[in-house]
């Protein structure tokens, strides 16, 4: 079961060539077992607002279509996830990534991300190949 980092989620929907071949294959193999943290919606909306990400439609429409098209389960940010993200070692200061890491740990998911810092967390599995 896979947890897509925000960039992997966006690229899956808009530019799959940005994803490494092996990651694309694993995503395809795990169809129906794909997840994304709800915090990615906030990250995407902020990137669009700051003109760092261009989407063909509004952020909420893009997210909804991508979830439906790829059968991705959106995992809400719960109190347990929030508290674990705060308790993680200070390897990564990005709150979006810390929430994603906590989500993966609690749900026992493998993260699809190009961010090498994530793999520095103990007992966290990251693929990007």
PDB file of C-alpha atoms in Angstrom:
ATOM      1  CA  UNK A   1       0.000   0.000   0.000  1.00  0.00           C
ATOM      2  CA  UNK A   2       1.391   3.349  -1.083  1.00  0.00           C
ATOM      3  CA  UNK A   3       1.137   6.910   0.219  1.00  0.00           C
ATOM      4  CA  UNK A   4       1.786   9.495  -2.484  1.00  0.00           C
ATOM      5  CA  UNK A   5       3.724  12.620  -1.610  1.00  0.00           C
ATOM      6  CA  UNK A   6       2.102  15.768  -2.989  1.00  0.00           C
ATOM      7  CA  UNK A   7       4.398  16.003  -6.020  1.00  0.00           C
ATOM      8  CA  UNK A   8       3.820  12.314  -6.850  1.00  0.00           C
ATOM      9  CA  UNK A   9       0.051  12.867  -6.623  1.00  0.00           C
ATOM     10  CA  UNK A  10       0.206  15.902  -8.938  1.00  0.00           C
ATOM     11  CA  UNK A  11       2.522  14.206 -11.433  1.00  0.00           C
ATOM     12  CA  UNK A  12       0.412  11.053 -11.493  1.00  0.00           C
ATOM     13  CA  UNK A  13      -2.470  13.199 -12.734  1.00  0.00           C
ATOM     14  CA  UNK A  14      -0.681  15.695 -14.935  1.00  0.00           C
ATOM     15  CA  UNK A  15       2.814  14.626 -15.993  1.00  0.00           C
ATOM     16  CA  UNK A  16       3.565  10.966 -15.383  1.00  0.00           C
ATOM     17  CA  UNK A  17       6.922  11.300 -17.151  1.00  0.00           C
ATOM     18  CA  UNK A  18       8.142  13.131 -14.034  1.00  0.00           C
ATOM     19  CA  UNK A  19       7.676   9.883 -12.091  1.00  0.00           C
ATOM     20  CA  UNK A  20      10.502   7.354 -12.407  1.00  0.00           C
ATOM     21  CA  UNK A  21       9.564   4.273 -14.422  1.00  0.00           C
ATOM     22  CA  UNK A  22       9.740   1.905 -11.440  1.00  0.00           C
ATOM     23  CA  UNK A  23       7.528   4.212  -9.353  1.00  0.00           C
ATOM     24  CA  UNK A  24       4.962   4.335 -12.179  1.00  0.00           C
ATOM     25  CA  UNK A  25       4.997   0.526 -12.323  1.00  0.00           C
ATOM     26  CA  UNK A  26       4.501   0.209  -8.559  1.00  0.00           C
ATOM     27  CA  UNK A  27       1.668   2.737  -8.613  1.00  0.00           C
ATOM     28  CA  UNK A  28       0.001   0.763 -11.398  1.00  0.00           C
ATOM     29  CA  UNK A  29       0.570  -2.523  -9.548  1.00  0.00           C
ATOM     30  CA  UNK A  30      -0.962  -1.095  -6.361  1.00  0.00           C
ATOM     31  CA  UNK A  31      -4.051   0.384  -8.046  1.00  0.00           C
ATOM     32  CA  UNK A  32      -6.798   0.364  -5.442  1.00  0.00           C
ATOM     33  CA  UNK A  33      -4.202   0.614  -2.669  1.00  0.00           C
ATOM     34  CA  UNK A  34      -3.120   4.208  -3.274  1.00  0.00           C
ATOM     35  CA  UNK A  35      -3.438   6.880  -0.606  1.00  0.00           C
ATOM     36  CA  UNK A  36      -2.744  10.574  -0.173  1.00  0.00           C
ATOM     37  CA  UNK A  37      -2.841  12.664   2.976  1.00  0.00           C
ATOM     38  CA  UNK A  38      -5.538  15.330   3.102  1.00  0.00           C
ATOM     39  CA  UNK A  39      -2.731  17.769   3.958  1.00  0.00           C
ATOM     40  CA  UNK A  40      -1.688  17.508   0.292  1.00  0.00           C
ATOM     41  CA  UNK A  41      -4.863  19.415  -0.626  1.00  0.00           C
ATOM     42  CA  UNK A  42      -3.663  22.359   1.449  1.00  0.00           C
ATOM     43  CA  UNK A  43      -0.177  22.142  -0.034  1.00  0.00           C
ATOM     44  CA  UNK A  44      -1.558  22.061  -3.590  1.00  0.00           C
ATOM     45  CA  UNK A  45      -3.912  24.989  -2.929  1.00  0.00           C
ATOM     46  CA  UNK A  46      -1.067  27.065  -1.470  1.00  0.00           C
ATOM     47  CA  UNK A  47       1.222  26.263  -4.412  1.00  0.00           C
ATOM     48  CA  UNK A  48      -1.505  27.327  -6.849  1.00  0.00           C
ATOM     49  CA  UNK A  49      -2.220  30.520  -4.892  1.00  0.00           C
ATOM     50  CA  UNK A  50       1.489  31.422  -4.922  1.00  0.00           C
ATOM     51  CA  UNK A  51       1.709  30.658  -8.666  1.00  0.00           C
ATOM     52  CA  UNK A  52       4.222  27.851  -8.058  1.00  0.00           C
ATOM     53  CA  UNK A  53       1.879  25.278  -9.577  1.00  0.00           C
ATOM     54  CA  UNK A  54      -0.334  25.683 -12.626  1.00  0.00           C
ATOM     55  CA  UNK A  55      -3.349  23.412 -12.927  1.00  0.00           C
ATOM     56  CA  UNK A  56      -5.866  23.128 -15.775  1.00  0.00           C
ATOM     57  CA  UNK A  57      -8.756  23.568 -13.303  1.00  0.00           C
ATOM     58  CA  UNK A  58      -9.256  24.876  -9.757  1.00  0.00           C
ATOM     59  CA  UNK A  59      -7.252  23.028  -7.098  1.00  0.00           C
ATOM     60  CA  UNK A  60     -10.295  21.423  -5.467  1.00  0.00           C
ATOM     61  CA  UNK A  61     -11.585  20.157  -8.820  1.00  0.00           C
ATOM     62  CA  UNK A  62      -8.136  18.831  -9.768  1.00  0.00           C
ATOM     63  CA  UNK A  63      -7.831  16.966  -6.467  1.00  0.00           C
ATOM     64  CA  UNK A  64     -11.334  15.495  -6.641  1.00  0.00           C
ATOM     65  CA  UNK A  65     -10.859  14.337 -10.248  1.00  0.00           C
ATOM     66  CA  UNK A  66      -7.458  12.807  -9.478  1.00  0.00           C
ATOM     67  CA  UNK A  67      -8.770  10.943  -6.431  1.00  0.00           C
ATOM     68  CA  UNK A  68     -11.667   9.524  -8.451  1.00  0.00           C
ATOM     69  CA  UNK A  69      -9.732   8.776 -11.640  1.00  0.00           C
ATOM     70  CA  UNK A  70      -6.979   6.845  -9.859  1.00  0.00           C
ATOM     71  CA  UNK A  71      -9.043   5.361  -7.031  1.00  0.00           C
ATOM     72  CA  UNK A  72      -6.930   7.105  -4.396  1.00  0.00           C
ATOM     73  CA  UNK A  73      -8.072   7.138  -0.776  1.00  0.00           C
ATOM     74  CA  UNK A  74      -7.654  10.504   0.931  1.00  0.00           C
ATOM     75  CA  UNK A  75      -6.551  10.029   4.543  1.00  0.00           C
ATOM     76  CA  UNK A  76      -7.748  12.751   6.931  1.00  0.00           C
ATOM     77  CA  UNK A  77      -5.350  14.409   9.368  1.00  0.00           C
ATOM     78  CA  UNK A  78      -6.393  13.009  12.731  1.00  0.00           C
ATOM     79  CA  UNK A  79      -5.329  13.972  16.231  1.00  0.00           C
ATOM     80  CA  UNK A  80      -3.065  10.885  16.347  1.00  0.00           C
ATOM     81  CA  UNK A  81      -1.384  11.888  13.089  1.00  0.00           C
ATOM     82  CA  UNK A  82      -0.943  15.491  14.252  1.00  0.00           C
ATOM     83  CA  UNK A  83       0.571  14.471  17.600  1.00  0.00           C
ATOM     84  CA  UNK A  84       2.912  11.909  16.037  1.00  0.00           C
ATOM     85  CA  UNK A  85       4.067  14.452  13.442  1.00  0.00           C
ATOM     86  CA  UNK A  86       5.030  16.823  16.268  1.00  0.00           C
ATOM     87  CA  UNK A  87       6.841  14.026  18.128  1.00  0.00           C
ATOM     88  CA  UNK A  88       8.973  12.973  15.139  1.00  0.00           C
ATOM     89  CA  UNK A  89      12.706  13.734  15.273  1.00  0.00           C
ATOM     90  CA  UNK A  90      13.595  17.140  13.844  1.00  0.00           C
ATOM     91  CA  UNK A  91      15.079  15.761  10.630  1.00  0.00           C
ATOM     92  CA  UNK A  92      12.559  17.505   8.408  1.00  0.00           C
ATOM     93  CA  UNK A  93      10.937  20.828   9.293  1.00  0.00           C
ATOM     94  CA  UNK A  94       8.322  20.839   6.530  1.00  0.00           C
ATOM     95  CA  UNK A  95       4.997  20.376   8.367  1.00  0.00           C
ATOM     96  CA  UNK A  96       3.336  18.883   5.265  1.00  0.00           C
ATOM     97  CA  UNK A  97       5.991  16.176   5.050  1.00  0.00           C
ATOM     98  CA  UNK A  98       5.950  15.539   8.791  1.00  0.00           C
ATOM     99  CA  UNK A  99       2.195  14.902   8.616  1.00  0.00           C
ATOM    100  CA  UNK A 100       2.701  12.606   5.630  1.00  0.00           C
ATOM    101  CA  UNK A 101       5.437  10.670   7.479  1.00  0.00           C
ATOM    102  CA  UNK A 102       3.236  10.296  10.564  1.00  0.00           C
ATOM    103  CA  UNK A 103       0.373   9.115   8.360  1.00  0.00           C
ATOM    104  CA  UNK A 104       2.589   6.497   6.733  1.00  0.00           C
ATOM    105  CA  UNK A 105       3.853   5.278  10.093  1.00  0.00           C
ATOM    106  CA  UNK A 106       0.392   4.933  11.630  1.00  0.00           C
ATOM    107  CA  UNK A 107      -1.122   3.302   8.534  1.00  0.00           C
ATOM    108  CA  UNK A 108       2.009   1.224   7.716  1.00  0.00           C
ATOM    109  CA  UNK A 109       2.294   2.660   4.203  1.00  0.00           C
ATOM    110  CA  UNK A 110       5.245   3.007   1.850  1.00  0.00           C
ATOM    111  CA  UNK A 111       5.804   6.608   0.748  1.00  0.00           C
ATOM    112  CA  UNK A 112       6.316   7.520  -2.911  1.00  0.00           C
ATOM    113  CA  UNK A 113       8.514  10.627  -2.794  1.00  0.00           C
ATOM    114  CA  UNK A 114      11.639  12.117  -4.316  1.00  0.00           C
ATOM    115  CA  UNK A 115      12.450  13.805  -0.979  1.00  0.00           C
ATOM    116  CA  UNK A 116      15.542  12.028   0.361  1.00  0.00           C
ATOM    117  CA  UNK A 117      15.135  13.482   3.863  1.00  0.00           C
ATOM    118  CA  UNK A 118      12.045  11.369   4.427  1.00  0.00           C
ATOM    119  CA  UNK A 119      14.032   8.137   4.251  1.00  0.00           C
ATOM    120  CA  UNK A 120      16.182   9.370   7.152  1.00  0.00           C
ATOM    121  CA  UNK A 121      13.296   8.755   9.549  1.00  0.00           C
ATOM    122  CA  UNK A 122      13.558   5.387  11.322  1.00  0.00           C
ATOM    123  CA  UNK A 123      11.147   2.693  10.163  1.00  0.00           C
ATOM    124  CA  UNK A 124      10.006   4.732   7.169  1.00  0.00           C
ATOM    125  CA  UNK A 125      10.033   3.168   3.713  1.00  0.00           C
ATOM    126  CA  UNK A 126      10.340   5.469   0.707  1.00  0.00           C
ATOM    127  CA  UNK A 127      10.461   4.559  -2.960  1.00  0.00           C
ATOM    128  CA  UNK A 128      11.556   6.784  -5.817  1.00  0.00           C
ATOM    129  CA  UNK A 129      13.176   4.829  -8.559  1.00  0.00           C
TER     130      UNK A 129
END
